[in-house]
Short mmCIF file of C-alpha atoms and ligand atoms in Angstrom, two decimals:
data_model
loop_
_atom_site.label_atom_id
_atom_site.label_comp_id
_atom_site.label_asym_id
_atom_site.label_seq_id
_atom_site.Cartn_x
_atom_site.Cartn_y
_atom_site.Cartn_z
CA MET Y 21 16.02 -37.26 7.91
CA SER Y 22 14.15 -38.50 4.93
CA ILE Y 23 10.93 -40.21 6.04
CA ARG Y 24 9.43 -43.25 4.35
CA LEU Y 25 5.70 -42.97 3.82
CA ALA Y 26 2.81 -45.25 2.94
CA ILE Y 27 -0.15 -43.21 1.71
CA LEU Y 28 -3.66 -44.65 2.03
CA VAL Y 29 -6.34 -43.19 -0.24
CA SER Y 30 -9.92 -43.89 -1.32
CA GLY Y 31 -10.68 -41.45 -4.12
CA ARG Y 32 -9.48 -38.35 -5.91
CA GLY Y 33 -6.07 -38.14 -4.25
CA SER Y 34 -5.47 -34.41 -4.40
CA ASN Y 35 -3.78 -34.40 -0.97
CA MET Y 36 -1.63 -37.35 -2.02
CA GLU Y 37 -0.65 -35.40 -5.11
CA SER Y 38 0.26 -32.33 -3.04
CA ILE Y 39 2.66 -34.58 -1.09
CA LEU Y 40 4.16 -36.13 -4.23
CA ARG Y 41 4.56 -32.67 -5.77
CA ALA Y 42 6.28 -31.31 -2.66
CA ILE Y 43 8.73 -34.23 -2.75
CA LYS Y 44 9.38 -33.66 -6.46
CA ASP Y 45 9.93 -29.93 -5.87
CA GLY Y 46 12.43 -30.63 -3.08
CA GLU Y 47 10.18 -29.11 -0.40
CA LEU Y 48 9.56 -32.38 1.42
CA ASP Y 49 12.32 -34.77 2.40
CA ALA Y 50 10.34 -37.99 2.09
CA LYS Y 51 9.90 -41.08 -0.04
CA VAL Y 52 6.52 -42.57 -0.79
CA GLU Y 53 7.10 -46.31 -0.69
CA ILE Y 54 3.56 -47.28 -1.58
CA VAL Y 55 0.13 -45.79 -2.29
CA LEU Y 56 -2.69 -48.13 -1.35
CA SER Y 57 -6.39 -47.70 -2.02
CA ASN Y 58 -9.38 -49.70 -0.81
CA ASN Y 59 -11.11 -48.56 -4.01
CA PRO Y 60 -9.73 -50.02 -7.27
CA GLU Y 61 -11.35 -47.16 -9.22
CA ALA Y 62 -9.60 -44.40 -7.25
CA LEU Y 63 -8.15 -41.67 -9.44
CA ALA Y 64 -5.37 -41.43 -6.85
CA LEU Y 65 -3.90 -44.71 -8.12
CA VAL Y 66 -3.56 -43.33 -11.66
CA THR Y 67 -2.02 -40.10 -10.36
CA ALA Y 68 0.46 -41.93 -8.09
CA ARG Y 69 1.70 -44.04 -11.01
CA LYS Y 70 2.26 -40.85 -13.05
CA TYR Y 71 4.71 -39.86 -10.32
CA GLY Y 72 6.40 -43.24 -10.62
CA VAL Y 73 5.10 -44.47 -7.28
CA HIS Y 74 4.05 -48.07 -6.67
CA ALA Y 75 0.26 -47.92 -6.31
CA ILE Y 76 -2.07 -50.81 -5.58
CA ALA Y 77 -5.68 -51.49 -4.66
CA VAL Y 78 -6.77 -53.78 -1.88
CA ASP Y 79 -10.48 -53.89 -2.54
CA ASN Y 80 -12.60 -54.01 0.59
CA LYS Y 81 -15.69 -55.19 -1.28
CA GLY Y 82 -17.11 -58.36 0.26
CA LEU Y 83 -14.50 -58.46 3.03
CA SER Y 84 -14.93 -57.97 6.75
CA ARG Y 85 -13.05 -55.01 8.18
CA GLU Y 86 -10.62 -57.41 9.86
CA GLU Y 87 -9.93 -59.39 6.69
CA HIS Y 88 -9.44 -56.24 4.62
CA GLU Y 89 -7.03 -54.78 7.15
CA LYS Y 90 -5.14 -58.06 7.29
CA ARG Y 91 -4.54 -57.79 3.55
CA VAL Y 92 -3.59 -54.12 3.78
CA LEU Y 93 -1.13 -54.88 6.59
CA ALA Y 94 0.36 -57.73 4.55
CA GLU Y 95 1.09 -55.27 1.72
CA LEU Y 96 2.53 -52.63 4.03
CA ALA Y 97 4.74 -55.24 5.72
CA ASN Y 98 6.82 -55.38 2.52
CA TYR Y 99 8.18 -51.92 3.31
CA ASP Y 100 10.02 -50.19 6.07
CA ILE Y 101 7.58 -47.39 6.82
CA ASP Y 102 8.09 -44.50 9.21
CA LEU Y 103 4.62 -43.05 8.89
CA VAL Y 104 1.25 -44.12 7.48
CA VAL Y 105 -0.38 -41.11 5.83
CA LEU Y 106 -4.17 -41.10 5.50
CA ALA Y 107 -5.15 -38.87 2.59
CA GLY Y 108 -8.89 -39.14 2.10
CA TYR Y 109 -8.87 -42.77 3.26
CA MET Y 110 -12.52 -43.25 4.13
CA ARG Y 111 -12.14 -46.36 6.28
CA ILE Y 112 -12.22 -46.65 10.05
CA LEU Y 113 -9.03 -48.23 11.35
CA THR Y 114 -9.22 -50.93 14.01
CA SER Y 115 -7.12 -50.98 17.11
CA ASN Y 116 -5.25 -53.99 15.73
CA PHE Y 117 -4.20 -51.99 12.66
CA LEU Y 118 -3.04 -49.03 14.75
CA GLN Y 119 -1.09 -51.26 17.14
CA GLN Y 120 1.18 -52.29 14.26
CA PHE Y 121 2.38 -48.69 14.09
CA LYS Y 122 2.69 -47.92 17.78
CA HIS Y 123 5.51 -45.59 18.79
CA LYS Y 124 7.34 -46.31 22.04
CA GLU Y 125 5.86 -43.10 23.46
CA GLY Y 126 2.37 -44.50 23.06
CA TYR Y 127 0.96 -42.74 20.02
CA PHE Y 128 0.39 -44.30 16.62
CA LYS Y 129 2.54 -43.39 13.63
CA VAL Y 130 -0.55 -42.83 11.52
CA ILE Y 131 -1.39 -39.29 10.43
CA ASN Y 132 -4.63 -37.90 9.02
CA ILE Y 133 -5.89 -34.69 7.47
CA HIS Y 134 -9.45 -33.58 8.15
CA PRO Y 135 -11.24 -30.56 6.70
CA SER Y 136 -12.59 -28.95 9.88
CA LEU Y 137 -11.30 -27.54 13.13
CA LEU Y 138 -11.47 -30.76 15.15
CA PRO Y 139 -13.08 -31.71 17.44
CA ALA Y 140 -15.85 -29.93 15.49
CA PHE Y 141 -17.41 -31.72 12.53
CA PRO Y 142 -15.71 -35.11 12.35
CA GLY Y 143 -16.91 -37.54 9.67
CA ALA Y 144 -17.01 -37.88 5.92
CA ASN Y 145 -18.81 -34.59 5.11
CA ALA Y 146 -17.02 -31.99 7.18
CA TYR Y 147 -17.09 -29.18 4.59
CA GLU Y 148 -20.85 -29.65 4.08
CA ASP Y 149 -21.53 -29.95 7.81
CA ALA Y 150 -19.53 -26.83 8.75
CA PHE Y 151 -21.00 -24.81 5.88
CA LYS Y 152 -24.58 -25.83 6.68
CA TYR Y 153 -24.04 -25.07 10.36
CA GLY Y 154 -23.10 -21.53 9.35
CA VAL Y 155 -19.59 -21.30 10.78
CA LEU Y 156 -17.80 -18.01 10.09
CA VAL Y 157 -14.36 -19.54 10.55
CA SER Y 158 -13.45 -23.07 9.65
CA GLY Y 159 -10.15 -24.82 9.14
CA ILE Y 160 -8.05 -27.84 8.47
CA THR Y 161 -6.64 -30.23 11.08
CA VAL Y 162 -3.67 -32.56 10.77
CA HIS Y 163 -3.60 -35.08 13.61
CA LEU Y 164 -2.38 -38.49 14.62
CA ALA Y 165 -5.03 -41.17 14.33
CA ASP Y 166 -6.50 -43.19 17.15
CA GLU Y 167 -9.40 -45.68 17.35
CA LYS Y 168 -12.06 -42.98 17.00
CA VAL Y 169 -13.00 -41.32 13.72
CA ASP Y 170 -11.10 -38.07 12.99
CA HIS Y 171 -9.75 -38.08 16.51
CA GLY Y 172 -6.32 -38.11 18.14
CA PRO Y 173 -3.47 -35.75 19.07
CA ILE Y 174 -3.51 -32.57 16.98
CA LEU Y 175 -0.30 -31.65 15.17
CA ALA Y 176 -1.44 -28.57 13.24
CA GLN Y 177 -4.51 -26.51 12.46
CA GLU Y 178 -5.00 -23.72 10.00
CA THR Y 179 -8.10 -21.60 9.68
CA PHE Y 180 -9.93 -20.07 6.75
CA SER Y 181 -12.95 -17.79 6.74
CA ARG Y 182 -16.33 -18.36 5.29
CA LEU Y 183 -17.13 -15.35 3.13
CA GLU Y 184 -20.62 -13.97 2.79
CA SER Y 185 -20.44 -14.63 -0.93
CA ASP Y 186 -19.34 -18.26 -0.46
CA THR Y 187 -21.15 -21.17 -2.01
CA LEU Y 188 -20.38 -24.63 -0.67
CA GLU Y 189 -18.14 -25.10 -3.70
CA SER Y 190 -16.07 -21.94 -3.15
CA PHE Y 191 -15.86 -22.70 0.59
CA LYS Y 192 -14.54 -26.18 -0.18
CA ALA Y 193 -12.10 -24.93 -2.79
CA ARG Y 194 -10.57 -22.44 -0.34
CA GLY Y 195 -10.27 -25.16 2.28
CA LEU Y 196 -8.72 -27.62 -0.12
CA ALA Y 197 -6.06 -25.08 -1.09
CA VAL Y 198 -5.18 -24.85 2.63
CA GLU Y 199 -5.04 -28.67 2.87
CA HIS Y 200 -2.61 -28.89 -0.02
CA LYS Y 201 -0.15 -26.54 1.68
CA LEU Y 202 -0.61 -27.74 5.25
CA TYR Y 203 -0.13 -31.51 4.80
CA PRO Y 204 3.29 -31.33 3.08
CA LYS Y 205 4.36 -28.65 5.57
CA VAL Y 206 3.51 -30.81 8.59
CA LEU Y 207 5.22 -33.83 7.03
CA GLN Y 208 8.35 -31.80 6.37
CA SER Y 209 8.35 -30.65 9.99
CA ILE Y 210 8.17 -34.33 11.05
CA ALA Y 211 11.01 -35.20 8.65
CA LYS Y 212 13.09 -32.46 10.27
CA ASN Y 213 12.12 -32.60 13.93
CA GLY Y 214 10.18 -35.82 14.46
CA ILE Y 215 6.66 -35.92 15.89
CA ARG Y 216 6.15 -33.28 18.57
CA LEU Y 217 2.99 -33.45 20.61
CA LEU Y 218 1.46 -30.93 22.94
CA PRO Y 219 0.57 -32.38 26.32
CA ASN Y 220 -2.89 -33.89 26.19
CA GLU Y 221 -3.40 -36.67 28.67
CA GLU Y 222 -6.78 -37.61 27.32
CA LEU Y 223 -5.49 -38.32 23.83
CA ILE Y 224 -1.98 -39.63 24.28
CA LYS Y 225 -1.97 -43.21 25.53
CA GLN Y 226 1.04 -44.33 27.50
C1 GAR V 310 -10.03 -34.17 1.76
O1 GAR V 310 -10.79 -33.00 1.84
C2 GAR V 310 -9.70 -34.70 3.14
O2 GAR V 310 -9.43 -33.71 4.08
C3 GAR V 310 -10.99 -35.43 3.46
O3 GAR V 310 -11.32 -36.09 2.27
C4 GAR V 310 -10.88 -35.31 1.17
C5 GAR V 310 -10.04 -36.19 0.26
O4 GAR V 310 -9.72 -35.51 -0.92
N1 GAR V 310 -10.83 -36.31 4.56
C6 GAR V 310 -11.79 -36.54 5.46
O5 GAR V 310 -12.90 -36.04 5.40
C7 GAR V 310 -11.39 -37.47 6.61
N2 GAR V 310 -12.47 -37.60 7.51
P1 GAR V 310 -8.48 -35.97 -1.78
O6 GAR V 310 -8.72 -37.46 -2.10
O7 GAR V 310 -8.56 -35.13 -3.02
O8 GAR V 310 -7.24 -35.76 -0.98
#
């Protein structure tokens, strides 16, 4: 089944582009209905438009979290969306936002990619944090979102090694290459088989 996506971004948009490219190349059976950024300057908006996708900014500057989310939800309400895809969206989502996308089985139809092996190193600087900590193996996590930051049922993880010769930049670049393959792959698996969760009573709300 083709899945209808809304992609939320804040900056560069390289993960968003990996999704758009996979769709264009016929590797992902999905349609991106809208790309939305809280940052009007996001390069992601320019890139999305190059792919012919409707891309808008809902600036969060000067707005309370609730008011900003209200405006974001009003935009998303114009579309029939199967899944909200967070791709470098550096905003914490409120419970009210997530509730709008609640599946009957209790989880939220909001997916996120995070550049560490969660639950290690949540937050905005995961590559830096893992590198500085001195991990020998790191990885990428794709998970469903919940009210906590970089938290929720895990759908996929893929590891990569830290090499002795790595700088932070080379470490990040290797991780990002993993992200760009993993996110479209997980989305295609959802398009084909739906969302399949491993049992985890702590994370999956009923
Ligand atoms: C990516 O590395 C993504 O995993 C990370 O932000 C970057 C966005 O890059 N997300 C998080 O850290 C979420 N906590 P992109 O805009 O080029 O996709």
